[in-house]
Amino acid sequence: MSGLRSFVVRRLVLGAGQTAGVVLLVFALTEALPGDAAVTLAGDRPEPERIAAIRASMRLDLPAYERLAHWAGGLLHGDLGRSLVTGRPVTGYLADGLAPTLLLAALTVALLVPAGVGLGVLAARREGGRADRLISSVTLGIYAVPEFAFGVLLVFVFALRLGWLPPTAVGYGGDLLARPAALVLPVAVLLARPVCSISRLVRAGMLDALASPYVAQARRYGIGAARIRYAHALPNAVAPAAQQLARTVDWLLGGVIVVEALFVIPGLGTVLLTAVSARDIPVVQGLAVVFGVLTVALNLAADLVTHRLAPRTGVAA
Amino acid sequence: MTARATAARPWARFTLGALLVCLPLALALLGPLFAGAAGPRGASFTVGGGALLGTDFAGQDVARQVLLGGRSVVLIALSATVLAYAVALPLAFAAALTHRTWLEELLMRPLDVLLAVPSLLMVLLVATVFEPGAAGLAVLVALVNVPDAARIVRASAAEAAARPAVEALRMQGESWWRIAVGYVARSCLRTLAADAGVRMTGVLYLVATAAFLGVGVDPDAADWAVMVDRNRTGLFVQPWAVVVPALLIVALSMGTNLLGDAGLADRAGTGRTKGRTRKGSVG
Amino acid sequence: MSGHDTGNQRGTAGEWAACVEELRIEMPGGRRIVDGVSLTVRAGAVTALVGASGSGKTTTGRALLGTYPDGAEVAGRVRVADGGPVGYVPQHPAAVLNPARRVGALLSDIARARLPALPRRERRAAVRARVLAALALAQLPEGPEGEALLRRHPHQLSGGQQQRVVLAQALLLGAEVVVADEPTTGQDALTKRRIVTELARLTGQGIAVLLLSHDLDVVHALADEVVVLRAGRVVESGPADRVRTAPRHPYTRELLAFGAEFAAPDGTQEDAEAAAPAAPPRTDGLRIRLAAARYRDRTHSGGSVTALRDTALDVLPGSCLAVVGRSGSGKTTLGRCLAGLHRDWDGTLTLDGAALPHSVRSRTPGQLAAVQYVFQDARAAFDEHRTVEAQTARTAVRLRGTPADAAREEARATLARVGLDATLAARTPGRLSGGELQRAALARALTAEPRMLVCDEITSGLDAVSRRDIVALLGALLRERDGMGLVLITHDLDTAAALADRVAVLDGGTLVEAGPARRLLTTPTHPFTASLLAAARQRVPARG
Amino acid sequence: GAGGSGSDGSGGDAGPPRRGGRLRAAFAGGGANETLDPHLANLFSDVARAKALFDKLADFGADLTPRPRLAASWQPNKTLDRWTVTLRKAAFHHGRPVTADDVLFSFRRIADPAKAFRSKADLDPIDLKASRAKDPRTVEFHLKRPTAEFPDVLAAFGAYIVPAGTRSFDRPVGSGPFRHVSFAPGRSTVLRRFDDYWDGAPHLDELEFVAADEESARVNALLGGQVEYAHELSPATARAHEGRGQIRIVRLKNSAMQAFAMKTDRPPFDDKRVRQAFFLLADRAELVRGALSGAGEIGNDLFGKGYAYYADGLPQRTQDLDRARQLLKQAGAQNLKVTLDTSDVAAGFTEAAGIFRDQAAKAGVRITVRHRDKDSYWSDILESGTLCSYRSGAMPIEMHLSQRLLTDSTTNATHWHHKDFDALYQQARSTADRGERTALYGRMQRRLHAEGGFLVWGFADWIVGTAQRVRGVSRTAPANSLDWARFDKVWLA
Ligand SMILES: Nc1ncnc2c1ncn2[C@@H]1O[C@H](COP(=O)(O)OP(=O)(O)OP(=O)(O)O)[C@@H](O)[C@H]1O
Ligand SMILES: Nc1ncnc2c1ncn2[C@@H]1O[C@H](COP(=O)(O)OP(=O)(O)OP(=O)(O)O)[C@@H](O)[C@H]1O
Ligand SMILES: [Mg+2]
Ligand SMILES: [Mg+2]
């Protein structure tokens, strides 16, 4: 057990450093962006005096490192700070954005894993056959259409033409669970692209695994076809897809800006975008902490899967 | 006997991919030759009129833009993917082939930091700060893809890198490159191809979205991906400005991937054709 | 798709359980690797298929499984009565063990598939019981040690253990027909005896076994019927006793001859050694001082298992050290430590007085060339995409700086020396037979012109004739290349006796005895050595 | 050109207003940073919300002249530096009447130097220290200088009246037609009819503002019946749905000036011949067609087409490449290379930049389009660069002049510094007679037309979509004027 435990502990310790790195990187980049919160708040009336006044009221006249240090000091006490623009606590921003984001992400992943793996396995089973080509073409085709166009298309057909589903979740606010119909299209759009990347990776891995002697032996020994596919071949095929899945979850939690905008689901992506364009650094930093921690956790999980599925690694001289 | 049929016509499985890839590729290569000079601008989002495919969001002739817009798509897709892999592969293989934990952590953990920043945001932030040109943006987009690609390559290489065959290669004093590329990469070629194929398309739109937000390529540039992105507001007035370039990209992406599939199936093709019975044999 | 045909007409006692009629397997280019082979495997009996390395045994055996080489043209008829699955113990067991699954899972899957529908809990208990029983039958440890084994991954097993796991799978399958391709190559004499006994008991219960083996002892002990193959053709077949006692074909006679004789250690070297007993301790050669070699193993308390401890050995140039011992006793571990393939060990290794880095990665090309290792599993140790010749040549290019063209020439010559002609050498490893590959692996290491050659079970897959050739070759090398030292890891005491000057005996990770070959092989002092020797000397009891 | 804006709803507004119902209006929002503080209002959504909850003393009519709102009337003294404003009888949502103290409190809050509210500069003419409440319904404003257009100040962008003493806007209380029910920043704001509204209670029972940043989301929500009013639609959307019977398209003309701003104090634009040449480079019709998708009118290098005081007698400028080339040659600026700063901060900017680049190229002027960050764009272009995309919402022409074209203007994007021009403005400001003022503004505009720094090529329509059953939406009010986004007169048929 100790090898694994020390691996996890080391990664968590490094993870703290990585999160700090994320925060620093994001801070540096946001600082380097032209303008600051005062300038963006001034909008199309950038009167220099007014900007100076806003700047003073936001304490933006302090040097960057002092502001960062101040913010980091608060973080040690579990305080993520307050928004420069509204003065509301950053935790509130995160909490508001997190709920819809988590809901969407959870639903999407819950469907994505079986769909991606299932399609990948199916395509691999019939390599070069009609099913394979159909699955590959359709998923690739959808992948090559940008989310936005795909979303507009789905809305047009299923919401506006057929009237089966609401076109957006406008006004539903945090109460998305009560309106499951409003989630169907966003989840469909969110699924469209990752299904392709994951099923393609699973397919590739499965082709190699299914052609392997151990699978031939398992077949010969009369083990059920499904069991061979999912318990024997899949573990050897799924490591890259697990990494891709971690990336997808990352993306679902932090970057589904297009879907959020198209279906009016104000999640973390929207919070992030607004905060960046307002140069609301405390909020951006708070998000960076969240993303950093999530990424560390996801990467660790994905690496544990890889580690578990290729147990020989680390043994080699 | 299907195996035999395929074997008899090995080109058959390439046809679909080849057909799909032909049109966009031909347009990309030859399109600019036929585009001709720019006519006067019309109103935006008109259908018909003088222009075959109507006009786009800025009143430019869609047909002409389509003819012009393939070259950069193909160039960016290829060069950004190649570049992303050129960086990701050595990193990933170094991590997979080393036995020094610290080295692996040193190579991979900093990449994780980049992963934590959503890629579009990353591109926007960096591009806004450094104001790269079109080529610079392609490079940036490629680099944003590096951590992702590196992790996937690393994961798929993990098993192959630990095989006795690699030990034997080390025993022979083989160079790191030959082990990495000649054996490990070859062993996970399918996964690499699958990832690269999909990544290629992703890269295109990241560039296009960045263009829309004002970095890199001109937002009214002749580029299929940019066209899809920019003309979407007029989708219901002037569908061609979106549909035509989108279909071309779909064909390009689908075609290359299917060709890749066929190529790899060909490579392993014999492996799937088990023994054949000569006609007339018993049983 | 092929002549493979499974009917339901289960042969009655003594009836055929599987039969091959006029099987012809032709490779593209017209070479027939199996040419008109017919044989029958009867229920409750063992049919042994013997023949030189590359004669087509494996290819014929796999035909019973319905598997043929890629791109082959198959004609003839293969029938398996009962239609049930056919058990298969392949020549390279590692390949059929799923690297991502634990041994326990690999076994219980098969057990479960064979069980009738039962309530969940009972089912689990029944599966367990069966798995444990199969472990015992396959001579794998039971009790807590067995439990630990079940939690391991295949790569954490020794070569012999892997083979026994595959055997256990075949036993669990409960198939009526079993194709056993060299099922004992990785086993020491003691284990081999027990396995043979178990196999005999099993056949007694009505199972039909097609045994492909070079080990004439095993063939003798088990076979009811023997089919002799030569270059894909049956040269002789008949009841085992008849073939053994009165072979009709000269090829059979040649094949059987070597096994009969127990080559006594030829005393020349030892005499020489004895003649100069007062010589000062030599500093050249390989000096091994190993305190402990560990494997990380989460199934073990403490997270690691010590596979080898306190081993001090010297190998002088021009001499041969044979390392023998039970399967799983740490022989491969020792070899891998020498080769720099195992890192986690304490101690020192010096070659000609200079310390050798522990890891192969830190060794200079010169050091790499100086110590070469021939892997136990030859198939896994080759790159499946490149030809054997190309891979062999690379050793010379990389380690000795030979120009590519010259290296190819040299590789071809070395491969020829181990009995592989140019057409074989130009193939990828997947298209060679087990024995051919083993010899290719040897050739690859020899191309480095090593000062020390560590050979891990390099004759296990060879027929008597080829083995004799290889032993002769190695013997010649010990003399001719002045100063090459040889560490020969083997279960085959005959080979050890033929080559070794000194013998080291390992048991459970400790060096129990080491000494001059003649003394050790004739008058062992340690009881373990004695038991090993006794097991080897004693003919495996024939059935009947 | 654009189709007639009022035509598609012919007869729709007929019949008596119907009371009741809930109207949902979708606006692009400010995300989680939205507040209900009317003085912080910056975005259209903020203003629309503020307008529903609060009132100003005055607001602009369709021609951008001030109309009394909370102020029943205003009266200047002779010298135009003291204005007496009489309040009408109005009450806040909690029942208290609106008094002069509330007015002064609100104005002082806006002008608080520590707060930097947006309208602080607009209220600058007022000497708030000296101003006082003469009685609960009369305010006497003392001004720092004579100001003929003082009512414009009362109608300024964020000059809403809040109850005296208000600190927090969590549960805002105003005197507007709707009262607060709930507010979730970046999501929705629910308001209910205020029955005691001084201008007559609204027809709607409830009004909900929902935030939908993406234009297509607003359109889809409207088409799908999730909202009844969608603000800020694209011209393409308007064309796709106009006259199809599904939704109504309302075009608010002259809502946004579209221009290129030349910095008149630096080369090459410090030479007025170059500026004149640039005026002649632009093919305005092509710009309107291409960049605004036809949804707008061409401009004549002057702000405020259709507003009071607009100099509409000046000849319409058209593209004249030969003359432009000639002028450039005279100015010694052949083979001119200019960088045009633009950004996607406003619709049509990047398109217009591309089109203008191509037009200029025909006269040998090489324009490089540079995309700047949208968040800091307005601030960036104020000092840096030489040529940039520019736009402005509706405001009285006088305000445009004072904010952008005087030496001491704070947002003088063209760096138009001319003492004589300043003097003309001062003169106009202290001229009580409207006719004389009109003449003075005309002179100033002629000067700008001849050699100013704004190349005003067009005026964009502001496009609003409503459900078929929505009635009472003004079809003439430019964005930011009184009747724009005014929901108390709207009803559901
Ligand atoms: N896929 C293949 N393609 C071409 N030749 C092959 C292929 N597989 C085996 N052969 C050749 O067929 C011959 C018979 O091979 P096979 O493996 O049956 O031999 P074998 O009797 O089992 O030998 P060994 O005792 O060495 O295992 C060998 O010469 C081998 O090189
Ligand atoms: N990677 C590993 N992790 C844990 N234990 C291992 C590992 N490799 C080998 N072992 C164990 O170490 C012991 C020695 O293994 P080794 O391979 O040296 O045996 P061997 O003497 O070569 O046996 P054989 O004759 O069967 O090849 C065995 O009990 C084996 O199970
Ligand atoms: Mg064989
Ligand atoms: Mg071994």
XYZ file of N, CA and C and ligand atoms in Angstrom, chain C residues 152 155-161 186 295-297 305 307 326-333 376 491, ligand 2:
103
model
N -1.548 -10.675 -7.183
C -0.494 -10.099 -8.012
C -0.921 -9.928 -9.460
N 2.922 -9.694 -14.362
C 4.337 -9.379 -14.503
C 5.090 -9.566 -13.201
N 4.366 -9.770 -12.132
C 5.037 -9.966 -10.853
C 5.325 -11.425 -10.568
N 5.128 -12.262 -11.571
C 5.396 -13.682 -11.386
C 6.660 -14.063 -12.133
N 7.278 -15.130 -11.674
C 8.419 -15.648 -12.429
C 7.909 -16.387 -13.651
N 8.797 -16.652 -14.568
C 8.411 -17.323 -15.804
C 7.661 -18.615 -15.544
N 8.198 -19.408 -14.644
C 7.556 -20.682 -14.343
C 6.201 -20.488 -13.686
N 6.120 -19.499 -12.842
C 4.832 -19.244 -12.185
C 3.771 -18.833 -13.188
N 9.308 -24.112 -18.149
C 9.771 -23.155 -17.157
C 9.898 -23.764 -15.783
N 11.429 -6.457 -4.799
C 10.414 -5.991 -5.741
C 9.381 -5.208 -4.968
N 8.912 -4.149 -5.574
C 7.797 -3.473 -4.946
C 6.581 -4.363 -5.122
N 5.875 -4.569 -4.049
C 4.738 -5.466 -4.137
C 3.744 -5.075 -3.077
N 8.886 -7.092 -1.539
C 9.234 -8.483 -1.281
C 10.688 -8.676 -1.696
N 13.329 -10.856 -3.183
C 13.319 -12.041 -4.032
C 14.664 -12.770 -3.991
N 14.560 -23.938 -7.803
C 13.137 -24.076 -8.060
C 12.628 -22.877 -8.868
N 11.538 -23.106 -9.485
C 10.887 -21.985 -10.168
C 10.458 -20.969 -9.127
N 10.787 -19.720 -9.372
C 10.449 -18.668 -8.421
C 11.489 -18.475 -7.347
N 12.633 -19.107 -7.534
C 13.639 -19.016 -6.480
C 14.519 -17.775 -6.630
N 14.391 -17.056 -7.724
C 15.148 -15.815 -7.848
C 16.238 -15.863 -8.894
N 16.189 -16.840 -9.774
C 17.239 -16.956 -10.779
C 17.175 -15.799 -11.772
N 15.972 -15.574 -12.275
C 15.825 -14.475 -13.222
C 16.181 -13.152 -12.562
N 15.764 -13.027 -11.317
C 16.090 -11.804 -10.593
C 17.596 -11.579 -10.572
N 14.339 -14.621 -20.606
C 13.647 -15.906 -20.474
C 12.496 -15.998 -21.470
N 16.860 -24.859 -15.870
C 16.274 -25.959 -15.113
C 16.816 -27.279 -15.611
N 7.787 -7.621 -10.313
C 7.704 -8.477 -9.288
N 7.052 -8.096 -8.201
C 6.932 -8.907 -7.159
N 7.446 -10.117 -7.101
C 8.131 -10.585 -8.152
C 8.285 -9.776 -9.297
N 9.017 -10.476 -10.188
C 9.272 -11.652 -9.620
N 8.756 -11.737 -8.399
C 8.843 -12.825 -7.471
O 10.185 -13.031 -7.139
C 10.492 -14.386 -7.055
C 11.666 -14.696 -7.929
O 11.303 -14.514 -9.267
P 12.282 -14.946 -10.455
O 11.636 -14.490 -11.712
O 13.616 -14.472 -10.172
O 12.209 -16.498 -10.384
P 12.971 -17.586 -11.237
O 13.876 -18.256 -10.343
O 13.503 -16.992 -12.436
O 11.766 -18.544 -11.572
P 11.430 -19.335 -12.926
O 12.300 -20.465 -12.952
O 10.011 -19.677 -12.737
O 11.650 -18.368 -14.022
C 9.238 -15.128 -7.457
O 8.605 -15.606 -6.302
C 8.380 -14.092 -8.122
O 7.045 -14.342 -7.853
